[in-house]
Amino acid sequence: MGVFSLPCCVRTLTFFALLLLSSRAGAQATPAPEELASSLEALGFRAPAEFKARILSLPEVGKGAQVLRAFEWHESGGDRENWWPASTLKIYPAIAALERTRALGFGPQVRLTFHYPDAPLQTTLKRLLQQALVQSNNQAFDRLVELSGWKRLHREFFTARKGLGTTVLLRSYGGRIKDAESGLGVLGDSPAISLEEEGRKELRLPVEARVPGAWLASCPRKEWRENYAFETLGNCTTLRELSESMRRIALHEELPPRERFALVEADLRVLREVLATPKPRGDGMAEALRKGYGEGRLEILHKPGFAYGWVSDVMFVSDPARRKRWVIAAAASPGRGALQSAYFYFGQLLASGRLDEAAPAAKPASRGRSR
């Protein structure tokens, strides 16, 4: 299958551009701050509070799927525990649930029964994907995690091989089960789940129980309480991993097998359709990007999120006429509109073509983060 088509701050901050030597997770990168910083400053961009961003410049259609260049604001692409990814990370269990059901012999249309103790709930996987990624329904997010299997997620899905080696999902958004100490919803308990699809034998997945206290193990509680708001922690990811997951979704057919999610065409079609569907809330970043880009029809896949004052988005952007493609992941606070200006200037930058120029010669990767 070829490239898919989609349905209808003050102080000066330094922008870092990172050259990826390969598209594989953990590739070395070379700082080149002057180029991108001067470009954005010339456009009039001023960063919002706690701004984080990562932009991948991808090859033109038909020229492979390796990342040409990766640009990061203050190397913030690797920030993991000082921001809240909200609903943007719902993209992860969506992929994982599709992978698991496919491995079991079922597709996106599979009928699901969640055998909760109080009352069973019936739905389909496609419906859960629409609810979680379009309406951004919190209960649907929890059910995708339950279907994926919380232990399986962390043992088999959040791995370096999949470009997701630091992500952890500990917090439930629906709050069906809550932690006794914090009162926050927790993940890790799944009811028995029945899967049915026409022409295939019914399958029942067993109950999965959470190990008491294990949900806090991956994020140091002392560091949380001393440095950040406790209620906004528990789900940890990075812009690098969000952007990598989107790259793999959008460019699946062009990737070598080792970089692909375990999905088939039917799975990818449904996933891309829901990511391309206009969102009732959260389309402001996409609209700002289009306005900044100006002339040209952009096709966009994205998943926005907002909670605790943090707004974020991960986005695949394609200009079919110019055969140009990018991935953008960004976050900022406070407020739902904190990223509007950034995406407008991102649009201007994409349209200028400056991010698509040939990458400079590689140098040793920088280490650490400075401000």
mmCIF file of C-alpha atoms in Angstrom:
data_model
loop_
_atom_site.group_PDB
_atom_site.id
_atom_site.type_symbol
_atom_site.label_atom_id
_atom_site.label_comp_id
_atom_site.label_asym_id
_atom_site.label_seq_id
_atom_site.Cartn_x
_atom_site.Cartn_y
_atom_site.Cartn_z
ATOM 1 C CA MET A 1 0.000 0.000 0.000
ATOM 2 C CA GLY A 2 1.281 3.475 -0.856
ATOM 3 C CA VAL A 3 0.995 6.706 1.091
ATOM 4 C CA PHE A 4 -2.479 6.935 2.559
ATOM 5 C CA SER A 5 -4.934 9.733 1.868
ATOM 6 C CA LEU A 6 -7.066 11.209 4.616
ATOM 7 C CA PRO A 7 -10.788 11.878 4.725
ATOM 8 C CA CYS A 8 -12.442 15.069 4.069
ATOM 9 C CA CYS A 9 8.186 34.545 27.047
ATOM 10 C CA VAL A 10 10.650 38.236 29.135
ATOM 11 C CA ARG A 11 13.614 35.949 28.402
ATOM 12 C CA THR A 12 15.161 34.722 25.270
ATOM 13 C CA LEU A 13 14.874 31.016 24.886
ATOM 14 C CA THR A 14 17.078 28.996 22.637
ATOM 15 C CA PHE A 15 15.722 26.632 20.101
ATOM 16 C CA PHE A 16 17.738 23.479 19.480
ATOM 17 C CA ALA A 17 17.716 21.595 16.218
ATOM 18 C CA LEU A 18 18.636 17.942 16.473
ATOM 19 C CA LEU A 19 19.872 15.934 13.512
ATOM 20 C CA LEU A 20 18.777 12.340 13.738
ATOM 21 C CA LEU A 21 21.410 10.003 12.374
ATOM 22 C CA SER A 22 18.771 7.345 12.010
ATOM 23 C CA SER A 23 15.065 6.971 12.632
ATOM 24 C CA ARG A 24 15.683 4.345 15.288
ATOM 25 C CA ALA A 25 14.877 5.134 18.920
ATOM 26 C CA GLY A 26 17.809 6.672 20.834
ATOM 27 C CA ALA A 27 19.602 7.982 17.737
ATOM 28 C CA GLN A 28 22.335 10.563 18.422
ATOM 29 C CA ALA A 29 21.540 14.206 17.693
ATOM 30 C CA THR A 30 23.480 17.381 16.928
ATOM 31 C CA PRO A 31 22.544 20.781 18.410
ATOM 32 C CA ALA A 32 22.225 23.597 15.856
ATOM 33 C CA PRO A 33 20.436 26.325 17.847
ATOM 34 C CA GLU A 34 21.182 29.415 15.764
ATOM 35 C CA GLU A 35 19.291 28.459 12.657
ATOM 36 C CA LEU A 36 15.872 27.742 14.093
ATOM 37 C CA ALA A 37 16.010 30.288 16.918
ATOM 38 C CA SER A 38 16.757 33.154 14.529
ATOM 39 C CA SER A 39 14.046 31.998 12.158
ATOM 40 C CA LEU A 40 11.336 31.989 14.804
ATOM 41 C CA GLU A 41 12.478 35.274 16.368
ATOM 42 C CA ALA A 42 12.370 36.899 12.936
ATOM 43 C CA LEU A 43 8.765 35.764 12.653
ATOM 44 C CA GLY A 44 7.923 37.367 16.014
ATOM 45 C CA PHE A 45 7.436 34.216 18.059
ATOM 46 C CA ARG A 46 7.540 34.484 21.862
ATOM 47 C CA ALA A 47 7.285 31.263 23.816
ATOM 48 C CA PRO A 48 4.429 30.648 26.240
ATOM 49 C CA ALA A 49 5.162 29.527 29.779
ATOM 50 C CA GLU A 50 6.646 26.056 30.180
ATOM 51 C CA PHE A 51 6.775 25.610 26.428
ATOM 52 C CA LYS A 52 7.981 22.298 25.011
ATOM 53 C CA ALA A 53 8.144 21.298 21.381
ATOM 54 C CA ARG A 54 9.543 18.795 18.925
ATOM 55 C CA ILE A 55 9.240 18.892 15.140
ATOM 56 C CA LEU A 56 10.298 16.131 12.797
ATOM 57 C CA SER A 57 10.998 16.937 9.170
ATOM 58 C CA LEU A 58 10.180 13.868 7.097
ATOM 59 C CA PRO A 59 11.241 13.012 3.538
ATOM 60 C CA GLU A 60 9.038 13.862 0.608
ATOM 61 C CA VAL A 61 6.504 11.278 -0.433
ATOM 62 C CA GLY A 62 8.236 8.411 -2.175
ATOM 63 C CA LYS A 63 11.659 9.082 -0.645
ATOM 64 C CA GLY A 64 11.500 6.763 2.349
ATOM 65 C CA ALA A 65 10.532 7.238 5.946
ATOM 66 C CA GLN A 66 13.788 8.182 7.682
ATOM 67 C CA VAL A 67 13.618 11.396 9.719
ATOM 68 C CA LEU A 68 15.553 14.150 7.941
ATOM 69 C CA ARG A 69 15.903 16.467 10.917
ATOM 70 C CA ALA A 70 14.441 16.786 14.414
ATOM 71 C CA PHE A 71 14.082 20.164 16.124
ATOM 72 C CA GLU A 72 13.527 20.584 19.861
ATOM 73 C CA TRP A 73 12.883 23.549 22.128
ATOM 74 C CA HIS A 74 15.560 23.483 24.856
ATOM 75 C CA GLU A 75 15.866 19.746 24.340
ATOM 76 C CA SER A 76 12.437 19.508 25.930
ATOM 77 C CA GLY A 77 11.542 16.502 23.829
ATOM 78 C CA GLY A 78 12.898 14.258 26.557
ATOM 79 C CA ASP A 79 11.049 15.902 29.468
ATOM 80 C CA ARG A 80 9.063 13.237 31.230
ATOM 81 C CA GLU A 81 7.938 14.144 34.766
ATOM 82 C CA ASN A 82 7.493 17.935 34.797
ATOM 83 C CA TRP A 83 4.388 18.202 32.659
ATOM 84 C CA TRP A 84 1.019 16.575 32.245
ATOM 85 C CA PRO A 85 0.283 14.863 28.907
ATOM 86 C CA ALA A 86 -3.461 14.672 29.566
ATOM 87 C CA SER A 87 -5.466 13.053 26.785
ATOM 88 C CA THR A 88 -2.730 13.207 24.156
ATOM 89 C CA LEU A 89 -1.378 9.917 25.459
ATOM 90 C CA LYS A 90 -4.660 8.162 24.722
ATOM 91 C CA ILE A 91 -3.030 7.350 21.419
ATOM 92 C CA TYR A 92 -0.928 4.678 23.132
ATOM 93 C CA PRO A 93 -3.586 2.240 24.383
ATOM 94 C CA ALA A 94 -5.446 2.780 21.110
ATOM 95 C CA ILE A 95 -2.496 1.301 19.217
ATOM 96 C CA ALA A 96 -1.874 -1.370 21.838
ATOM 97 C CA ALA A 97 -5.511 -2.498 21.880
ATOM 98 C CA LEU A 98 -5.491 -2.883 18.104
ATOM 99 C CA GLU A 99 -2.265 -4.866 18.322
ATOM 100 C CA ARG A 100 -3.593 -7.197 20.973
ATOM 101 C CA THR A 101 -6.932 -7.924 19.305
ATOM 102 C CA ARG A 102 -5.182 -8.500 15.974
ATOM 103 C CA ALA A 103 -2.801 -10.964 17.619
ATOM 104 C CA LEU A 104 -5.869 -12.773 18.949
ATOM 105 C CA GLY A 105 -7.406 -12.954 15.481
ATOM 106 C CA PHE A 106 -9.882 -10.061 15.677
ATOM 107 C CA GLY A 107 -10.232 -6.714 13.890
ATOM 108 C CA PRO A 108 -11.489 -3.212 14.791
ATOM 109 C CA GLN A 109 -15.115 -4.299 14.441
ATOM 110 C CA VAL A 110 -14.784 -6.872 17.230
ATOM 111 C CA ARG A 111 -17.651 -6.789 19.727
ATOM 112 C CA LEU A 112 -16.480 -6.442 23.308
ATOM 113 C CA THR A 113 -18.153 -7.215 26.606
ATOM 114 C CA PHE A 114 -16.468 -5.860 29.728
ATOM 115 C CA HIS A 115 -17.721 -8.024 32.574
ATOM 116 C CA TYR A 116 -17.673 -5.433 35.364
ATOM 117 C CA PRO A 117 -18.948 -6.687 38.759
ATOM 118 C CA ASP A 118 -21.797 -4.161 38.877
ATOM 119 C CA ALA A 119 -22.974 -4.377 35.259
ATOM 120 C CA PRO A 120 -21.468 -5.687 32.003
ATOM 121 C CA LEU A 121 -20.742 -3.144 29.269
ATOM 122 C CA GLN A 122 -20.968 -3.956 25.569
ATOM 123 C CA THR A 123 -19.286 -1.971 22.798
ATOM 124 C CA THR A 124 -16.940 -2.430 19.850
ATOM 125 C CA LEU A 125 -13.239 -1.658 19.573
ATOM 126 C CA LYS A 126 -13.933 0.831 16.776
ATOM 127 C CA ARG A 127 -16.414 2.642 18.996
ATOM 128 C CA LEU A 128 -13.881 2.826 21.844
ATOM 129 C CA LEU A 129 -11.316 4.284 19.444
ATOM 130 C CA GLN A 130 -13.777 6.942 18.297
ATOM 131 C CA GLN A 131 -14.765 7.794 21.857
ATOM 132 C CA ALA A 132 -11.181 7.972 23.142
ATOM 133 C CA LEU A 133 -9.524 9.764 20.210
ATOM 134 C CA VAL A 134 -12.336 12.007 18.919
ATOM 135 C CA GLN A 135 -14.596 12.751 21.894
ATOM 136 C CA SER A 136 -11.606 12.114 24.212
ATOM 137 C CA ASN A 137 -13.818 10.119 26.554
ATOM 138 C CA ASN A 138 -11.989 9.132 29.740
ATOM 139 C CA GLN A 139 -13.856 5.892 30.364
ATOM 140 C CA ALA A 140 -13.016 4.781 26.816
ATOM 141 C CA PHE A 141 -9.337 5.447 27.525
ATOM 142 C CA ASP A 142 -9.493 3.258 30.619
ATOM 143 C CA ARG A 143 -11.211 0.481 28.676
ATOM 144 C CA LEU A 144 -8.572 0.558 25.970
ATOM 145 C CA VAL A 145 -5.957 0.078 28.700
ATOM 146 C CA GLU A 146 -8.010 -2.772 30.164
ATOM 147 C CA LEU A 147 -8.280 -4.414 26.760
ATOM 148 C CA SER A 148 -4.564 -3.909 26.064
ATOM 149 C CA GLY A 149 -3.705 -5.375 29.464
ATOM 150 C CA TRP A 150 -1.840 -3.082 31.849
ATOM 151 C CA LYS A 151 0.976 -5.549 32.467
ATOM 152 C CA ARG A 152 1.272 -6.329 28.777
ATOM 153 C CA LEU A 153 1.438 -2.604 28.002
ATOM 154 C CA HIS A 154 4.463 -2.104 30.212
ATOM 155 C CA ARG A 155 6.214 -5.364 29.387
ATOM 156 C CA GLU A 156 5.627 -5.560 25.650
ATOM 157 C CA PHE A 157 4.392 -2.229 24.278
ATOM 158 C CA PHE A 158 6.276 0.498 26.162
ATOM 159 C CA THR A 159 9.663 -0.719 24.946
ATOM 160 C CA ALA A 160 12.685 0.848 23.261
ATOM 161 C CA ARG A 161 12.049 -1.318 20.217
ATOM 162 C CA LYS A 162 8.744 0.458 19.704
ATOM 163 C CA GLY A 163 10.309 3.863 20.402
ATOM 164 C CA LEU A 164 8.410 4.021 23.709
ATOM 165 C CA GLY A 165 10.987 3.033 26.291
ATOM 166 C CA THR A 166 10.188 5.605 29.010
ATOM 167 C CA THR A 167 6.405 5.879 28.900
ATOM 168 C CA VAL A 168 4.377 4.751 31.925
ATOM 169 C CA LEU A 169 0.602 4.786 32.392
ATOM 170 C CA LEU A 170 -0.425 4.666 36.038
ATOM 171 C CA ARG A 171 -3.404 6.996 36.247
ATOM 172 C CA SER A 172 -6.932 6.117 35.314
ATOM 173 C CA TYR A 173 -8.941 9.002 33.876
ATOM 174 C CA GLY A 174 -12.340 7.458 34.462
ATOM 175 C CA GLY A 175 -11.598 6.594 38.102
ATOM 176 C CA ARG A 176 -13.414 3.266 38.255
ATOM 177 C CA ILE A 177 -10.862 2.137 40.858
ATOM 178 C CA LYS A 178 -9.044 4.630 43.093
ATOM 179 C CA ASP A 179 -5.819 4.580 45.080
ATOM 180 C CA ALA A 180 -6.556 4.593 48.822
ATOM 181 C CA GLU A 181 -3.807 7.116 49.696
ATOM 182 C CA SER A 182 -4.182 9.718 46.947
ATOM 183 C CA GLY A 183 -7.808 9.216 45.993
ATOM 184 C CA LEU A 184 -6.738 9.257 42.329
ATOM 185 C CA GLY A 185 -7.940 6.793 39.752
ATOM 186 C CA VAL A 186 -5.493 3.993 39.033
ATOM 187 C CA LEU A 187 -4.941 1.547 36.213
ATOM 188 C CA GLY A 188 -4.008 -2.097 36.473
ATOM 189 C CA ASP A 189 -7.313 -3.878 37.104
ATOM 190 C CA SER A 190 -9.128 -5.361 34.137
ATOM 191 C CA PRO A 191 -12.389 -7.308 34.255
ATOM 192 C CA ALA A 192 -12.910 -10.414 32.184
ATOM 193 C CA ILE A 193 -13.451 -9.299 28.584
ATOM 194 C CA SER A 194 -15.276 -11.249 25.890
ATOM 195 C CA LEU A 195 -14.411 -10.766 22.217
ATOM 196 C CA GLU A 196 -16.824 -11.787 19.462
ATOM 197 C CA GLU A 197 -16.686 -11.328 15.723
ATOM 198 C CA GLU A 198 -18.716 -12.909 12.969
ATOM 199 C CA GLY A 199 -17.217 -16.147 11.798
ATOM 200 C CA ARG A 200 -14.789 -16.392 14.675
ATOM 201 C CA LYS A 201 -15.009 -18.231 17.946
ATOM 202 C CA GLU A 202 -15.767 -16.160 21.024
ATOM 203 C CA LEU A 203 -12.750 -15.518 23.231
ATOM 204 C CA ARG A 204 -12.814 -14.497 26.880
ATOM 205 C CA LEU A 205 -9.820 -12.723 28.409
ATOM 206 C CA PRO A 206 -9.323 -13.379 32.127
ATOM 207 C CA VAL A 207 -9.470 -10.878 34.966
ATOM 208 C CA GLU A 208 -6.224 -8.963 35.535
ATOM 209 C CA ALA A 209 -5.513 -7.709 39.061
ATOM 210 C CA ARG A 210 -3.183 -4.875 40.014
ATOM 211 C CA VAL A 211 -0.266 -5.552 42.340
ATOM 212 C CA PRO A 212 -0.913 -3.400 45.456
ATOM 213 C CA GLY A 213 1.293 -0.288 45.458
ATOM 214 C CA ALA A 214 2.957 -1.146 42.140
ATOM 215 C CA TRP A 215 1.322 1.733 40.304
ATOM 216 C CA LEU A 216 3.623 4.260 42.033
ATOM 217 C CA ALA A 217 6.849 2.351 41.485
ATOM 218 C CA SER A 218 7.940 4.063 38.266
ATOM 219 C CA CYS A 219 7.667 7.688 39.407
ATOM 220 C CA PRO A 220 9.562 8.617 42.623
ATOM 221 C CA ARG A 221 7.017 9.848 45.119
ATOM 222 C CA LYS A 222 9.572 12.017 46.967
ATOM 223 C CA GLU A 223 10.445 13.897 43.787
ATOM 224 C CA TRP A 224 6.795 14.365 42.971
ATOM 225 C CA ARG A 225 5.888 15.904 46.316
ATOM 226 C CA GLU A 226 8.931 18.210 46.470
ATOM 227 C CA ASN A 227 8.864 19.546 42.934
ATOM 228 C CA TYR A 228 5.518 19.111 41.294
ATOM 229 C CA ALA A 229 1.806 19.002 41.990
ATOM 230 C CA PHE A 230 1.073 15.465 43.081
ATOM 231 C CA GLU A 231 -2.301 15.322 41.397
ATOM 232 C CA THR A 232 -0.767 15.949 37.969
ATOM 233 C CA LEU A 233 1.598 12.989 38.009
ATOM 234 C CA GLY A 234 1.275 9.314 37.366
ATOM 235 C CA ASN A 235 1.224 9.220 33.562
ATOM 236 C CA CYS A 236 4.683 9.883 32.185
ATOM 237 C CA THR A 237 5.744 10.221 28.554
ATOM 238 C CA THR A 238 7.876 12.459 26.327
ATOM 239 C CA LEU A 239 7.311 14.463 23.183
ATOM 240 C CA ARG A 240 9.904 12.253 21.533
ATOM 241 C CA GLU A 241 7.841 9.165 22.177
ATOM 242 C CA LEU A 242 4.565 10.798 21.206
ATOM 243 C CA SER A 243 6.063 11.989 17.922
ATOM 244 C CA GLU A 244 7.602 8.599 17.239
ATOM 245 C CA SER A 245 4.291 6.840 17.735
ATOM 246 C CA MET A 246 2.615 9.237 15.291
ATOM 247 C CA ARG A 247 5.402 8.770 12.753
ATOM 248 C CA ARG A 248 4.944 5.030 12.882
ATOM 249 C CA ILE A 249 1.193 5.318 12.434
ATOM 250 C CA ALA A 250 1.404 7.674 9.472
ATOM 251 C CA LEU A 251 4.338 6.102 7.632
ATOM 252 C CA HIS A 252 3.698 2.443 8.446
ATOM 253 C CA GLU A 253 3.904 1.186 4.857
ATOM 254 C CA GLU A 254 7.242 2.924 4.255
ATOM 255 C CA LEU A 255 8.944 1.672 7.417
ATOM 256 C CA PRO A 256 11.138 -1.401 7.761
ATOM 257 C CA PRO A 257 9.317 -4.212 9.563
ATOM 258 C CA ARG A 258 11.285 -3.715 12.793
ATOM 259 C CA GLU A 259 9.810 -0.202 13.166
ATOM 260 C CA ARG A 260 6.204 -1.040 12.442
ATOM 261 C CA PHE A 261 3.442 -1.521 14.946
ATOM 262 C CA ALA A 262 1.869 -4.966 14.655
ATOM 263 C CA LEU A 263 -1.093 -3.674 12.664
ATOM 264 C CA VAL A 264 -2.635 -4.538 9.315
ATOM 265 C CA GLU A 265 -4.326 -2.306 6.756
ATOM 266 C CA ALA A 266 -7.784 -2.533 8.344
ATOM 267 C CA ASP A 267 -6.390 -1.490 11.738
ATOM 268 C CA LEU A 268 -4.435 1.430 10.280
ATOM 269 C CA ARG A 269 -7.392 2.626 8.255
ATOM 270 C CA VAL A 270 -9.641 2.933 11.309
ATOM 271 C CA LEU A 271 -6.899 4.468 13.462
ATOM 272 C CA ARG A 272 -6.027 7.069 10.833
ATOM 273 C CA GLU A 273 -9.670 7.900 10.236
ATOM 274 C CA VAL A 274 -10.356 8.698 13.875
ATOM 275 C CA LEU A 275 -7.127 10.719 14.202
ATOM 276 C CA ALA A 276 -8.134 12.717 11.110
ATOM 277 C CA THR A 277 -11.691 13.345 12.351
ATOM 278 C CA PRO A 278 -12.338 16.926 13.588
ATOM 279 C CA LYS A 279 -12.335 17.049 17.358
ATOM 280 C CA PRO A 280 -15.204 18.732 19.273
ATOM 281 C CA ARG A 281 -12.542 20.252 21.545
ATOM 282 C CA GLY A 282 -8.862 20.710 20.766
ATOM 283 C CA ASP A 283 -8.822 21.541 17.055
ATOM 284 C CA GLY A 284 -7.498 25.051 17.793
ATOM 285 C CA MET A 285 -3.891 23.990 17.254
ATOM 286 C CA ALA A 286 -4.663 22.485 13.870
ATOM 287 C CA GLU A 287 -6.608 25.575 12.839
ATOM 288 C CA ALA A 288 -3.754 27.870 13.940
ATOM 289 C CA LEU A 289 -1.259 25.754 11.995
ATOM 290 C CA ARG A 290 -3.349 25.984 8.843
ATOM 291 C CA LYS A 291 -3.712 29.757 9.235
ATOM 292 C CA GLY A 292 0.028 30.199 9.664
ATOM 293 C CA TYR A 293 0.750 27.895 6.720
ATOM 294 C CA GLY A 294 -1.390 29.985 4.408
ATOM 295 C CA GLU A 295 -2.142 28.643 0.944
ATOM 296 C CA GLY A 296 -2.124 24.911 0.524
ATOM 297 C CA ARG A 297 -4.326 22.097 1.756
ATOM 298 C CA LEU A 298 -2.940 20.353 4.786
ATOM 299 C CA GLU A 299 -3.973 16.869 5.843
ATOM 300 C CA ILE A 300 -3.649 16.368 9.589
ATOM 301 C CA LEU A 301 -3.785 13.461 12.003
ATOM 302 C CA HIS A 302 -3.670 14.529 15.622
ATOM 303 C CA LYS A 303 -4.634 13.923 19.226
ATOM 304 C CA PRO A 304 -4.887 17.004 21.476
ATOM 305 C CA GLY A 305 -5.207 17.011 25.256
ATOM 306 C CA PHE A 306 -5.898 19.451 28.085
ATOM 307 C CA ALA A 307 -5.946 19.068 31.881
ATOM 308 C CA TYR A 308 -4.495 20.757 34.986
ATOM 309 C CA GLY A 309 -3.669 23.816 32.849
ATOM 310 C CA TRP A 310 -1.501 21.822 30.423
ATOM 311 C CA VAL A 311 -2.391 21.695 26.741
ATOM 312 C CA SER A 312 -0.631 19.372 24.322
ATOM 313 C CA ASP A 313 -0.949 17.876 20.877
ATOM 314 C CA VAL A 314 0.806 15.340 18.687
ATOM 315 C CA MET A 315 0.264 15.875 14.990
ATOM 316 C CA PHE A 316 1.192 14.439 11.607
ATOM 317 C CA VAL A 317 1.007 17.119 8.910
ATOM 318 C CA SER A 318 1.078 16.535 5.172
ATOM 319 C CA ASP A 319 0.920 18.895 2.205
ATOM 320 C CA PRO A 320 0.005 16.574 -0.696
ATOM 321 C CA ALA A 321 0.645 19.200 -3.372
ATOM 322 C CA ARG A 322 4.210 19.859 -2.185
ATOM 323 C CA ARG A 323 4.685 16.240 -1.129
ATOM 324 C CA LYS A 324 5.979 17.510 2.244
ATOM 325 C CA ARG A 325 5.407 15.868 5.631
ATOM 326 C CA TRP A 326 6.167 16.651 9.275
ATOM 327 C CA VAL A 327 5.384 15.473 12.807
ATOM 328 C CA ILE A 328 4.829 18.064 15.557
ATOM 329 C CA ALA A 329 4.474 17.399 19.289
ATOM 330 C CA ALA A 330 4.145 20.301 21.704
ATOM 331 C CA ALA A 331 2.957 21.204 25.198
ATOM 332 C CA ALA A 332 2.544 24.387 27.233
ATOM 333 C CA SER A 333 0.739 25.929 30.197
ATOM 334 C CA PRO A 334 -1.311 27.583 31.445
ATOM 335 C CA GLY A 335 -4.565 27.345 29.606
ATOM 336 C CA ARG A 336 -6.185 25.590 26.675
ATOM 337 C CA GLY A 337 -5.039 28.347 24.284
ATOM 338 C CA ALA A 338 -1.385 28.354 25.364
ATOM 339 C CA LEU A 339 -0.258 26.683 22.127
ATOM 340 C CA GLN A 340 -2.315 28.659 19.608
ATOM 341 C CA SER A 341 0.439 31.186 18.836
ATOM 342 C CA ALA A 342 3.106 28.501 18.643
ATOM 343 C CA TYR A 343 1.197 26.502 16.065
ATOM 344 C CA PHE A 344 0.579 29.621 13.966
ATOM 345 C CA TYR A 345 4.329 30.224 13.776
ATOM 346 C CA PHE A 346 4.954 26.536 13.226
ATOM 347 C CA GLY A 347 2.707 26.838 10.187
ATOM 348 C CA GLN A 348 4.717 29.763 8.841
ATOM 349 C CA LEU A 349 7.921 27.829 9.417
ATOM 350 C CA LEU A 350 6.670 24.731 7.626
ATOM 351 C CA ALA A 351 5.537 26.811 4.674
ATOM 352 C CA SER A 352 8.932 28.539 4.428
ATOM 353 C CA GLY A 353 10.668 25.236 3.721
ATOM 354 C CA ARG A 354 13.500 25.992 6.141
ATOM 355 C CA LEU A 355 12.926 22.787 8.067
ATOM 356 C CA ASP A 356 13.257 20.733 4.916
ATOM 357 C CA GLU A 357 16.753 21.794 3.909
ATOM 358 C CA ALA A 358 19.560 19.256 3.882
ATOM 359 C CA ALA A 359 20.851 18.415 7.353
ATOM 360 C CA PRO A 360 24.360 19.602 8.383
ATOM 361 C CA ALA A 361 27.223 17.210 9.012
ATOM 362 C CA ALA A 362 26.814 15.166 12.169
ATOM 363 C CA LYS A 363 28.613 16.066 15.394
ATOM 364 C CA PRO A 364 28.731 14.321 18.775
ATOM 365 C CA ALA A 365 25.403 14.448 20.595
ATOM 366 C CA SER A 366 24.935 16.986 23.385
ATOM 367 C CA ARG A 367 24.284 15.666 26.849
ATOM 368 C CA GLY A 368 21.990 17.032 29.519
ATOM 369 C CA ARG A 369 19.780 20.069 29.412
ATOM 370 C CA SER A 370 20.649 23.699 30.110
ATOM 371 C CA ARG A 371 18.566 26.813 30.441
#
